[in-house]
Amino acid sequence: MWGQPPSAVRFAAAKPIRAMQQSPLDVLAVAAQNNNFSLEVLMLPYLFVLFAIAVRFLPFAGPFNILPHAWHFTPVAASLLFFGARGSRRQMWIPLVLLAATDVILTKFIYTYTFSWDHLVTWAWYAAILWLGTNLREKAGPVRVVGAALASSVSFFVISNFAVWAAWPQMYPRGFSGLMMSYAAGLPFFRGTVESDLFFSIAMFGTPVFLHALAGWMHKSSNDHIAAA
């Protein structure tokens, strides 16, 4: 399953005869390799959240904006899903605080907009996606990851556009027609939201699988080298 942290036993398992053939330096090298891999996997949730924050500032980075249409092609939802699935339960507050602080900075100092209560709705959505990610802790197969990514996209579209309609009466008239106008205005961005959520969710949950395979290949190559010696 995607993103499942590999068991240390998988890497430590070695035949007694093979272990007897390894020098103390070889044993230490393999142990260090395994510890480094585990550390990399544990750090991924935090790195992905920082990456999501950096991407949100890309539209203002001029020539350093390397992502197309970065206004709505972001890994925010994917990073929250991954943190919920692989991050520490006791530190779920970290991505919430970091992303909320990012919203404040962008709103007050970049967009120079008035800070309103609809941001609280967005922060509640952050918490909801983190919770959704916790449901991927035990089972994170491709179908479940894609389903969670799509649920993130749809829920953000529904909730955020409703909040804008409710919080900014000067933008859209009260009533059903005004609400539909808000959703219609958000449709051009919805495709980018879906594409980015799917792309980054697959990439993030696939990263530990790739690292696991790479570590296994390096471990096998090391054992082959020791056996040949």
PDB file of N, CA, C and O in Angstrom, residues 44-120:
ATOM      1  N   LEU A  44       8.992  13.412   5.780  1.00  0.00           N
ATOM      2  CA  LEU A  44       8.232  13.742   4.578  1.00  0.00           C
ATOM      3  C   LEU A  44       6.969  14.559   4.860  1.00  0.00           C
ATOM      4  O   LEU A  44       6.705  15.541   4.134  1.00  0.00           O
ATOM      5  N   PRO A  45       6.138  14.227   5.854  1.00  0.00           N
ATOM      6  CA  PRO A  45       4.928  15.029   6.074  1.00  0.00           C
ATOM      7  C   PRO A  45       5.225  16.504   6.305  1.00  0.00           C
ATOM      8  O   PRO A  45       4.501  17.377   5.806  1.00  0.00           O
ATOM      9  N   TYR A  46       6.293  16.796   7.036  1.00  0.00           N
ATOM     10  CA  TYR A  46       6.652  18.184   7.330  1.00  0.00           C
ATOM     11  C   TYR A  46       7.218  18.870   6.086  1.00  0.00           C
ATOM     12  O   TYR A  46       6.905  20.039   5.811  1.00  0.00           O
ATOM     13  N   LEU A  47       8.022  18.145   5.341  1.00  0.00           N
ATOM     14  CA  LEU A  47       8.597  18.710   4.114  1.00  0.00           C
ATOM     15  C   LEU A  47       7.517  19.019   3.089  1.00  0.00           C
ATOM     16  O   LEU A  47       7.575  20.052   2.404  1.00  0.00           O
ATOM     17  N   PHE A  48       6.519  18.144   2.975  1.00  0.00           N
ATOM     18  CA  PHE A  48       5.448  18.371   2.008  1.00  0.00           C
ATOM     19  C   PHE A  48       4.596  19.583   2.389  1.00  0.00           C
ATOM     20  O   PHE A  48       4.135  20.322   1.511  1.00  0.00           O
ATOM     21  N   VAL A  49       4.359  19.790   3.691  1.00  0.00           N
ATOM     22  CA  VAL A  49       3.605  20.974   4.125  1.00  0.00           C
ATOM     23  C   VAL A  49       4.390  22.240   3.803  1.00  0.00           C
ATOM     24  O   VAL A  49       3.827  23.230   3.303  1.00  0.00           O
ATOM     25  N   LEU A  50       5.691  22.239   4.066  1.00  0.00           N
ATOM     26  CA  LEU A  50       6.524  23.400   3.742  1.00  0.00           C
ATOM     27  C   LEU A  50       6.545  23.647   2.229  1.00  0.00           C
ATOM     28  O   LEU A  50       6.533  24.801   1.777  1.00  0.00           O
ATOM     29  N   PHE A  51       6.566  22.566   1.469  1.00  0.00           N
ATOM     30  CA  PHE A  51       6.519  22.694   0.005  1.00  0.00           C
ATOM     31  C   PHE A  51       5.203  23.320  -0.438  1.00  0.00           C
ATOM     32  O   PHE A  51       5.173  24.198  -1.315  1.00  0.00           O
ATOM     33  N   ALA A  52       4.088  22.901   0.176  1.00  0.00           N
ATOM     34  CA  ALA A  52       2.775  23.463  -0.165  1.00  0.00           C
ATOM     35  C   ALA A  52       2.733  24.957   0.135  1.00  0.00           C
ATOM     36  O   ALA A  52       2.168  25.744  -0.640  1.00  0.00           O
ATOM     37  N   ILE A  53       3.324  25.361   1.247  1.00  0.00           N
ATOM     38  CA  ILE A  53       3.357  26.783   1.596  1.00  0.00           C
ATOM     39  C   ILE A  53       4.194  27.563   0.593  1.00  0.00           C
ATOM     40  O   ILE A  53       3.807  28.648   0.146  1.00  0.00           O
ATOM     41  N   ALA A  54       5.338  27.005   0.213  1.00  0.00           N
ATOM     42  CA  ALA A  54       6.207  27.684  -0.749  1.00  0.00           C
ATOM     43  C   ALA A  54       5.506  27.875  -2.091  1.00  0.00           C
ATOM     44  O   ALA A  54       5.624  28.933  -2.722  1.00  0.00           O
ATOM     45  N   VAL A  55       4.743  26.863  -2.515  1.00  0.00           N
ATOM     46  CA  VAL A  55       4.038  26.950  -3.797  1.00  0.00           C
ATOM     47  C   VAL A  55       3.001  28.064  -3.775  1.00  0.00           C
ATOM     48  O   VAL A  55       2.763  28.735  -4.785  1.00  0.00           O
ATOM     49  N   ARG A  56       2.396  28.306  -2.628  1.00  0.00           N
ATOM     50  CA  ARG A  56       1.377  29.364  -2.530  1.00  0.00           C
ATOM     51  C   ARG A  56       1.973  30.748  -2.757  1.00  0.00           C
ATOM     52  O   ARG A  56       1.253  31.676  -3.130  1.00  0.00           O
ATOM     53  N   PHE A  57       3.265  30.876  -2.529  1.00  0.00           N
ATOM     54  CA  PHE A  57       3.917  32.163  -2.756  1.00  0.00           C
ATOM     55  C   PHE A  57       4.521  32.286  -4.155  1.00  0.00           C
ATOM     56  O   PHE A  57       5.001  33.355  -4.530  1.00  0.00           O
ATOM     57  N   LEU A  58       4.486  31.200  -4.921  1.00  0.00           N
ATOM     58  CA  LEU A  58       5.103  31.209  -6.248  1.00  0.00           C
ATOM     59  C   LEU A  58       4.533  32.259  -7.200  1.00  0.00           C
ATOM     60  O   LEU A  58       5.286  32.837  -7.992  1.00  0.00           O
ATOM     61  N   PRO A  59       3.206  32.510  -7.198  1.00  0.00           N
ATOM     62  CA  PRO A  59       2.701  33.519  -8.140  1.00  0.00           C
ATOM     63  C   PRO A  59       3.330  34.891  -7.964  1.00  0.00           C
ATOM     64  O   PRO A  59       3.267  35.724  -8.872  1.00  0.00           O
ATOM     65  N   PHE A  60       3.954  35.124  -6.823  1.00  0.00           N
ATOM     66  CA  PHE A  60       4.567  36.426  -6.557  1.00  0.00           C
ATOM     67  C   PHE A  60       6.089  36.366  -6.669  1.00  0.00           C
ATOM     68  O   PHE A  60       6.781  37.305  -6.284  1.00  0.00           O
ATOM     69  N   ALA A  61       6.589  35.228  -7.186  1.00  0.00           N
ATOM     70  CA  ALA A  61       8.039  35.031  -7.272  1.00  0.00           C
ATOM     71  C   ALA A  61       8.605  35.415  -8.618  1.00  0.00           C
ATOM     72  O   ALA A  61       9.789  35.191  -8.875  1.00  0.00           O
ATOM     73  N   GLY A  62       7.796  35.978  -9.504  1.00  0.00           N
ATOM     74  CA  GLY A  62       8.283  36.431 -10.808  1.00  0.00           C
ATOM     75  C   GLY A  62       8.858  35.294 -11.623  1.00  0.00           C
ATOM     76  O   GLY A  62       8.197  34.267 -11.842  1.00  0.00           O
ATOM     77  N   PRO A  63      10.106  35.406 -12.072  1.00  0.00           N
ATOM     78  CA  PRO A  63      10.702  34.360 -12.924  1.00  0.00           C
ATOM     79  C   PRO A  63      10.923  33.039 -12.190  1.00  0.00           C
ATOM     80  O   PRO A  63      11.182  32.015 -12.817  1.00  0.00           O
ATOM     81  N   PHE A  64      10.807  33.039 -10.849  1.00  0.00           N
ATOM     82  CA  PHE A  64      10.998  31.811 -10.080  1.00  0.00           C
ATOM     83  C   PHE A  64       9.707  30.990  -9.981  1.00  0.00           C
ATOM     84  O   PHE A  64       9.702  29.936  -9.352  1.00  0.00           O
ATOM     85  N   ASN A  65       8.634  31.494 -10.574  1.00  0.00           N
ATOM     86  CA  ASN A  65       7.374  30.753 -10.575  1.00  0.00           C
ATOM     87  C   ASN A  65       7.481  29.629 -11.606  1.00  0.00           C
ATOM     88  O   ASN A  65       7.292  29.839 -12.805  1.00  0.00           O
ATOM     89  N   ILE A  66       7.796  28.418 -11.126  1.00  0.00           N
ATOM     90  CA  ILE A  66       8.078  27.295 -12.022  1.00  0.00           C
ATOM     91  C   ILE A  66       6.852  26.432 -12.290  1.00  0.00           C
ATOM     92  O   ILE A  66       6.888  25.559 -13.149  1.00  0.00           O
ATOM     93  N   LEU A  67       5.753  26.649 -11.542  1.00  0.00           N
ATOM     94  CA  LEU A  67       4.549  25.856 -11.749  1.00  0.00           C
ATOM     95  C   LEU A  67       3.536  26.633 -12.580  1.00  0.00           C
ATOM     96  O   LEU A  67       3.278  27.806 -12.306  1.00  0.00           O
ATOM     97  N   PRO A  68       2.956  26.017 -13.604  1.00  0.00           N
ATOM     98  CA  PRO A  68       1.949  26.711 -14.412  1.00  0.00           C
ATOM     99  C   PRO A  68       0.672  26.956 -13.617  1.00  0.00           C
ATOM    100  O   PRO A  68       0.210  26.082 -12.886  1.00  0.00           O
ATOM    101  N   HIS A  69       0.140  28.160 -13.756  1.00  0.00           N
ATOM    102  CA  HIS A  69      -1.136  28.482 -13.109  1.00  0.00           C
ATOM    103  C   HIS A  69      -1.101  28.172 -11.612  1.00  0.00           C
ATOM    104  O   HIS A  69      -1.982  27.518 -11.066  1.00  0.00           O
ATOM    105  N   ALA A  70      -0.039  28.626 -10.944  1.00  0.00           N
ATOM    106  CA  ALA A  70       0.148  28.271  -9.533  1.00  0.00           C
ATOM    107  C   ALA A  70      -0.946  28.836  -8.636  1.00  0.00           C
ATOM    108  O   ALA A  70      -1.043  28.463  -7.476  1.00  0.00           O
ATOM    109  N   TRP A  71      -1.776  29.744  -9.182  1.00  0.00           N
ATOM    110  CA  TRP A  71      -2.853  30.296  -8.366  1.00  0.00           C
ATOM    111  C   TRP A  71      -3.774  29.207  -7.845  1.00  0.00           C
ATOM    112  O   TRP A  71      -4.319  29.302  -6.751  1.00  0.00           O
ATOM    113  N   HIS A  72      -3.999  28.177  -8.621  1.00  0.00           N
ATOM    114  CA  HIS A  72      -4.922  27.131  -8.177  1.00  0.00           C
ATOM    115  C   HIS A  72      -4.343  25.736  -8.384  1.00  0.00           C
ATOM    116  O   HIS A  72      -5.062  24.748  -8.234  1.00  0.00           O
ATOM    117  N   PHE A  73      -3.061  25.638  -8.720  1.00  0.00           N
ATOM    118  CA  PHE A  73      -2.396  24.342  -8.859  1.00  0.00           C
ATOM    119  C   PHE A  73      -1.423  24.208  -7.689  1.00  0.00           C
ATOM    120  O   PHE A  73      -0.243  24.504  -7.801  1.00  0.00           O
ATOM    121  N   THR A  74      -1.959  23.783  -6.544  1.00  0.00           N
ATOM    122  CA  THR A  74      -1.159  23.738  -5.324  1.00  0.00           C
ATOM    123  C   THR A  74      -1.265  22.366  -4.659  1.00  0.00           C
ATOM    124  O   THR A  74      -2.257  21.655  -4.852  1.00  0.00           O
ATOM    125  N   PRO A  75      -0.271  22.003  -3.848  1.00  0.00           N
ATOM    126  CA  PRO A  75      -0.300  20.715  -3.134  1.00  0.00           C
ATOM    127  C   PRO A  75      -0.846  20.813  -1.719  1.00  0.00           C
ATOM    128  O   PRO A  75      -0.534  19.970  -0.880  1.00  0.00           O
ATOM    129  N   VAL A  76      -1.655  21.834  -1.435  1.00  0.00           N
ATOM    130  CA  VAL A  76      -2.136  22.031  -0.068  1.00  0.00           C
ATOM    131  C   VAL A  76      -2.950  20.829   0.412  1.00  0.00           C
ATOM    132  O   VAL A  76      -2.684  20.247   1.468  1.00  0.00           O
ATOM    133  N   ALA A  77      -3.970  20.445  -0.339  1.00  0.00           N
ATOM    134  CA  ALA A  77      -4.816  19.325   0.083  1.00  0.00           C
ATOM    135  C   ALA A  77      -4.010  18.033   0.169  1.00  0.00           C
ATOM    136  O   ALA A  77      -4.169  17.256   1.125  1.00  0.00           O
ATOM    137  N   ALA A  78      -3.142  17.790  -0.800  1.00  0.00           N
ATOM    138  CA  ALA A  78      -2.339  16.567  -0.796  1.00  0.00           C
ATOM    139  C   ALA A  78      -1.421  16.517   0.419  1.00  0.00           C
ATOM    140  O   ALA A  78      -1.258  15.466   1.044  1.00  0.00           O
ATOM    141  N   SER A  79      -0.816  17.655   0.768  1.00  0.00           N
ATOM    142  CA  SER A  79       0.084  17.678   1.928  1.00  0.00           C
ATOM    143  C   SER A  79      -0.684  17.429   3.219  1.00  0.00           C
ATOM    144  O   SER A  79      -0.178  16.772   4.139  1.00  0.00           O
ATOM    145  N   LEU A  80      -1.912  17.931   3.307  1.00  0.00           N
ATOM    146  CA  LEU A  80      -2.728  17.687   4.492  1.00  0.00           C
ATOM    147  C   LEU A  80      -3.148  16.219   4.580  1.00  0.00           C
ATOM    148  O   LEU A  80      -3.132  15.620   5.661  1.00  0.00           O
ATOM    149  N   LEU A  81      -3.518  15.644   3.449  1.00  0.00           N
ATOM    150  CA  LEU A  81      -3.862  14.223   3.439  1.00  0.00           C
ATOM    151  C   LEU A  81      -2.667  13.378   3.877  1.00  0.00           C
ATOM    152  O   LEU A  81      -2.806  12.451   4.690  1.00  0.00           O
ATOM    153  N   PHE A  82      -1.506  13.705   3.345  1.00  0.00           N
ATOM    154  CA  PHE A  82      -0.318  12.917   3.669  1.00  0.00           C
ATOM    155  C   PHE A  82       0.074  13.086   5.131  1.00  0.00           C
ATOM    156  O   PHE A  82       0.463  12.125   5.794  1.00  0.00           O
ATOM    157  N   PHE A  83      -0.031  14.314   5.641  1.00  0.00           N
ATOM    158  CA  PHE A  83       0.301  14.529   7.050  1.00  0.00           C
ATOM    159  C   PHE A  83      -0.675  13.767   7.944  1.00  0.00           C
ATOM    160  O   PHE A  83      -0.270  13.174   8.953  1.00  0.00           O
ATOM    161  N   GLY A  84      -1.953  13.790   7.587  1.00  0.00           N
ATOM    162  CA  GLY A  84      -2.919  13.036   8.370  1.00  0.00           C
ATOM    163  C   GLY A  84      -2.634  11.551   8.354  1.00  0.00           C
ATOM    164  O   GLY A  84      -2.836  10.858   9.354  1.00  0.00           O
ATOM    165  N   ALA A  85      -2.129  11.052   7.220  1.00  0.00           N
ATOM    166  CA  ALA A  85      -1.878   9.618   7.081  1.00  0.00           C
ATOM    167  C   ALA A  85      -0.553   9.195   7.692  1.00  0.00           C
ATOM    168  O   ALA A  85      -0.438   8.088   8.228  1.00  0.00           O
ATOM    169  N   ARG A  86       0.465  10.060   7.621  1.00  0.00           N
ATOM    170  CA  ARG A  86       1.811   9.657   8.019  1.00  0.00           C
ATOM    171  C   ARG A  86       2.434  10.531   9.093  1.00  0.00           C
ATOM    172  O   ARG A  86       3.481  10.188   9.623  1.00  0.00           O
ATOM    173  N   GLY A  87       1.835  11.663   9.409  1.00  0.00           N
ATOM    174  CA  GLY A  87       2.396  12.548  10.415  1.00  0.00           C
ATOM    175  C   GLY A  87       2.022  12.108  11.822  1.00  0.00           C
ATOM    176  O   GLY A  87       1.181  11.229  12.030  1.00  0.00           O
ATOM    177  N   SER A  88       2.661  12.742  12.793  1.00  0.00           N
ATOM    178  CA  SER A  88       2.383  12.441  14.191  1.00  0.00           C
ATOM    179  C   SER A  88       1.007  12.976  14.583  1.00  0.00           C
ATOM    180  O   SER A  88       0.665  14.119  14.277  1.00  0.00           O
ATOM    181  N   ARG A  89       0.228  12.157  15.255  1.00  0.00           N
ATOM    182  CA  ARG A  89      -1.100  12.592  15.705  1.00  0.00           C
ATOM    183  C   ARG A  89      -0.986  13.756  16.687  1.00  0.00           C
ATOM    184  O   ARG A  89      -1.866  14.616  16.733  1.00  0.00           O
ATOM    185  N   ARG A  90       0.057  13.760  17.481  1.00  0.00           N
ATOM    186  CA  ARG A  90       0.232  14.818  18.472  1.00  0.00           C
ATOM    187  C   ARG A  90       0.653  16.141  17.848  1.00  0.00           C
ATOM    188  O   ARG A  90       0.633  17.174  18.519  1.00  0.00           O
ATOM    189  N   GLN A  91       1.065  16.108  16.598  1.00  0.00           N
ATOM    190  CA  GLN A  91       1.552  17.318  15.942  1.00  0.00           C
ATOM    191  C   GLN A  91       0.671  17.742  14.768  1.00  0.00           C
ATOM    192  O   GLN A  91       1.125  18.444  13.871  1.00  0.00           O
ATOM    193  N   MET A  92      -0.581  17.312  14.787  1.00  0.00           N
ATOM    194  CA  MET A  92      -1.509  17.712  13.740  1.00  0.00           C
ATOM    195  C   MET A  92      -1.724  19.225  13.714  1.00  0.00           C
ATOM    196  O   MET A  92      -2.149  19.777  12.702  1.00  0.00           O
ATOM    197  N   TRP A  93      -1.436  19.880  14.825  1.00  0.00           N
ATOM    198  CA  TRP A  93      -1.615  21.327  14.899  1.00  0.00           C
ATOM    199  C   TRP A  93      -0.583  22.076  14.054  1.00  0.00           C
ATOM    200  O   TRP A  93      -0.828  23.230  13.662  1.00  0.00           O
ATOM    201  N   ILE A  94       0.538  21.446  13.768  1.00  0.00           N
ATOM    202  CA  ILE A  94       1.616  22.140  13.055  1.00  0.00           C
ATOM    203  C   ILE A  94       1.182  22.586  11.659  1.00  0.00           C
ATOM    204  O   ILE A  94       1.324  23.766  11.310  1.00  0.00           O
ATOM    205  N   PRO A  95       0.666  21.681  10.788  1.00  0.00           N
ATOM    206  CA  PRO A  95       0.227  22.161   9.472  1.00  0.00           C
ATOM    207  C   PRO A  95      -0.914  23.166   9.558  1.00  0.00           C
ATOM    208  O   PRO A  95      -0.985  24.088   8.736  1.00  0.00           O
ATOM    209  N   LEU A  96      -1.799  23.011  10.542  1.00  0.00           N
ATOM    210  CA  LEU A  96      -2.895  23.971  10.697  1.00  0.00           C
ATOM    211  C   LEU A  96      -2.360  25.366  10.989  1.00  0.00           C
ATOM    212  O   LEU A  96      -2.789  26.352  10.363  1.00  0.00           O
ATOM    213  N   VAL A  97      -1.434  25.458  11.932  1.00  0.00           N
ATOM    214  CA  VAL A  97      -0.875  26.764  12.296  1.00  0.00           C
ATOM    215  C   VAL A  97      -0.090  27.367  11.128  1.00  0.00           C
ATOM    216  O   VAL A  97      -0.219  28.559  10.827  1.00  0.00           O
ATOM    217  N   LEU A  98       0.709  26.553  10.466  1.00  0.00           N
ATOM    218  CA  LEU A  98       1.527  27.065   9.367  1.00  0.00           C
ATOM    219  C   LEU A  98       0.670  27.556   8.204  1.00  0.00           C
ATOM    220  O   LEU A  98       0.920  28.637   7.644  1.00  0.00           O
ATOM    221  N   LEU A  99      -0.347  26.788   7.839  1.00  0.00           N
ATOM    222  CA  LEU A  99      -1.196  27.194   6.716  1.00  0.00           C
ATOM    223  C   LEU A  99      -2.080  28.384   7.086  1.00  0.00           C
ATOM    224  O   LEU A  99      -2.330  29.261   6.247  1.00  0.00           O
ATOM    225  N   ALA A 100      -2.548  28.430   8.327  1.00  0.00           N
ATOM    226  CA  ALA A 100      -3.335  29.584   8.770  1.00  0.00           C
ATOM    227  C   ALA A 100      -2.482  30.847   8.766  1.00  0.00           C
ATOM    228  O   ALA A 100      -2.937  31.914   8.343  1.00  0.00           O
ATOM    229  N   ALA A 101      -1.244  30.742   9.230  1.00  0.00           N
ATOM    230  CA  ALA A 101      -0.336  31.890   9.201  1.00  0.00           C
ATOM    231  C   ALA A 101      -0.061  32.334   7.770  1.00  0.00           C
ATOM    232  O   ALA A 101       0.023  33.536   7.480  1.00  0.00           O
ATOM    233  N   THR A 102       0.034  31.365   6.862  1.00  0.00           N
ATOM    234  CA  THR A 102       0.225  31.698   5.446  1.00  0.00           C
ATOM    235  C   THR A 102      -0.970  32.470   4.908  1.00  0.00           C
ATOM    236  O   THR A 102      -0.807  33.452   4.167  1.00  0.00           O
ATOM    237  N   ASP A 103      -2.180  32.048   5.284  1.00  0.00           N
ATOM    238  CA  ASP A 103      -3.391  32.761   4.853  1.00  0.00           C
ATOM    239  C   ASP A 103      -3.383  34.206   5.351  1.00  0.00           C
ATOM    240  O   ASP A 103      -3.751  35.126   4.607  1.00  0.00           O
ATOM    241  N   VAL A 104      -2.982  34.388   6.596  1.00  0.00           N
ATOM    242  CA  VAL A 104      -2.957  35.737   7.166  1.00  0.00           C
ATOM    243  C   VAL A 104      -1.956  36.620   6.426  1.00  0.00           C
ATOM    244  O   VAL A 104      -2.254  37.765   6.061  1.00  0.00           O
ATOM    245  N   ILE A 105      -0.764  36.088   6.175  1.00  0.00           N
ATOM    246  CA  ILE A 105       0.276  36.860   5.490  1.00  0.00           C
ATOM    247  C   ILE A 105      -0.165  37.228   4.074  1.00  0.00           C
ATOM    248  O   ILE A 105      -0.031  38.377   3.636  1.00  0.00           O
ATOM    249  N   LEU A 106      -0.697  36.243   3.353  1.00  0.00           N
ATOM    250  CA  LEU A 106      -1.127  36.508   1.981  1.00  0.00           C
ATOM    251  C   LEU A 106      -2.276  37.513   1.946  1.00  0.00           C
ATOM    252  O   LEU A 106      -2.298  38.418   1.102  1.00  0.00           O
ATOM    253  N   THR A 107      -3.230  37.355   2.852  1.00  0.00           N
ATOM    254  CA  THR A 107      -4.406  38.232   2.852  1.00  0.00           C
ATOM    255  C   THR A 107      -4.057  39.663   3.234  1.00  0.00           C
ATOM    256  O   THR A 107      -4.471  40.619   2.562  1.00  0.00           O
ATOM    257  N   LYS A 108      -3.295  39.821   4.290  1.00  0.00           N
ATOM    258  CA  LYS A 108      -3.024  41.157   4.827  1.00  0.00           C
ATOM    259  C   LYS A 108      -1.912  41.889   4.083  1.00  0.00           C
ATOM    260  O   LYS A 108      -2.009  43.107   3.869  1.00  0.00           O
ATOM    261  N   PHE A 109      -0.877  41.171   3.660  1.00  0.00           N
ATOM    262  CA  PHE A 109       0.310  41.843   3.152  1.00  0.00           C
ATOM    263  C   PHE A 109       0.537  41.661   1.651  1.00  0.00           C
ATOM    264  O   PHE A 109       1.242  42.459   1.036  1.00  0.00           O
ATOM    265  N   ILE A 110      -0.027  40.611   1.066  1.00  0.00           N
ATOM    266  CA  ILE A 110       0.162  40.382  -0.373  1.00  0.00           C
ATOM    267  C   ILE A 110      -1.074  40.836  -1.158  1.00  0.00           C
ATOM    268  O   ILE A 110      -0.995  41.679  -2.060  1.00  0.00           O
ATOM    269  N   TYR A 111      -2.237  40.282  -0.797  1.00  0.00           N
ATOM    270  CA  TYR A 111      -3.468  40.671  -1.475  1.00  0.00           C
ATOM    271  C   TYR A 111      -4.003  42.008  -0.968  1.00  0.00           C
ATOM    272  O   TYR A 111      -4.777  42.660  -1.674  1.00  0.00           O
ATOM    273  N   THR A 112      -3.618  42.366   0.269  1.00  0.00           N
ATOM    274  CA  THR A 112      -4.131  43.566   0.956  1.00  0.00           C
ATOM    275  C   THR A 112      -5.665  43.568   0.997  1.00  0.00           C
ATOM    276  O   THR A 112      -6.303  44.585   0.738  1.00  0.00           O
ATOM    277  N   TYR A 113      -6.230  42.402   1.325  1.00  0.00           N
ATOM    278  CA  TYR A 113      -7.668  42.281   1.486  1.00  0.00           C
ATOM    279  C   TYR A 113      -8.030  42.408   2.962  1.00  0.00           C
ATOM    280  O   TYR A 113      -7.180  42.275   3.848  1.00  0.00           O
ATOM    281  N   THR A 114      -9.299  42.630   3.205  1.00  0.00           N
ATOM    282  CA  THR A 114      -9.802  42.636   4.577  1.00  0.00           C
ATOM    283  C   THR A 114      -9.927  41.205   5.082  1.00  0.00           C
ATOM    284  O   THR A 114     -10.446  40.329   4.385  1.00  0.00           O
ATOM    285  N   PHE A 115      -9.457  40.978   6.290  1.00  0.00           N
ATOM    286  CA  PHE A 115      -9.540  39.647   6.872  1.00  0.00           C
ATOM    287  C   PHE A 115     -10.970  39.424   7.373  1.00  0.00           C
ATOM    288  O   PHE A 115     -11.495  40.226   8.148  1.00  0.00           O
ATOM    289  N   SER A 116     -11.608  38.340   6.927  1.00  0.00           N
ATOM    290  CA  SER A 116     -13.007  38.093   7.275  1.00  0.00           C
ATOM    291  C   SER A 116     -13.188  36.674   7.805  1.00  0.00           C
ATOM    292  O   SER A 116     -12.262  35.852   7.769  1.00  0.00           O
ATOM    293  N   TRP A 117     -14.405  36.381   8.270  1.00  0.00           N
ATOM    294  CA  TRP A 117     -14.664  35.111   8.935  1.00  0.00           C
ATOM    295  C   TRP A 117     -14.612  33.912   7.997  1.00  0.00           C
ATOM    296  O   TRP A 117     -14.522  32.766   8.464  1.00  0.00           O
ATOM    297  N   ASP A 118     -14.654  34.137   6.696  1.00  0.00           N
ATOM    298  CA  ASP A 118     -14.618  32.992   5.797  1.00  0.00           C
ATOM    299  C   ASP A 118     -13.270  32.258   5.851  1.00  0.00           C
ATOM    300  O   ASP A 118     -13.183  31.096   5.451  1.00  0.00           O
ATOM    301  N   HIS A 119     -12.239  32.949   6.377  1.00  0.00           N
ATOM    302  CA  HIS A 119     -10.976  32.255   6.578  1.00  0.00           C
ATOM    303  C   HIS A 119     -11.117  31.155   7.627  1.00  0.00           C
ATOM    304  O   HIS A 119     -10.440  30.121   7.557  1.00  0.00           O
ATOM    305  N   LEU A 120     -11.990  31.373   8.599  1.00  0.00           N
ATOM    306  CA  LEU A 120     -12.215  30.347   9.606  1.00  0.00           C
ATOM    307  C   LEU A 120     -12.806  29.091   8.981  1.00  0.00           C
ATOM    308  O   LEU A 120     -12.514  27.969   9.413  1.00  0.00           O
TER     309      LEU A 120
END
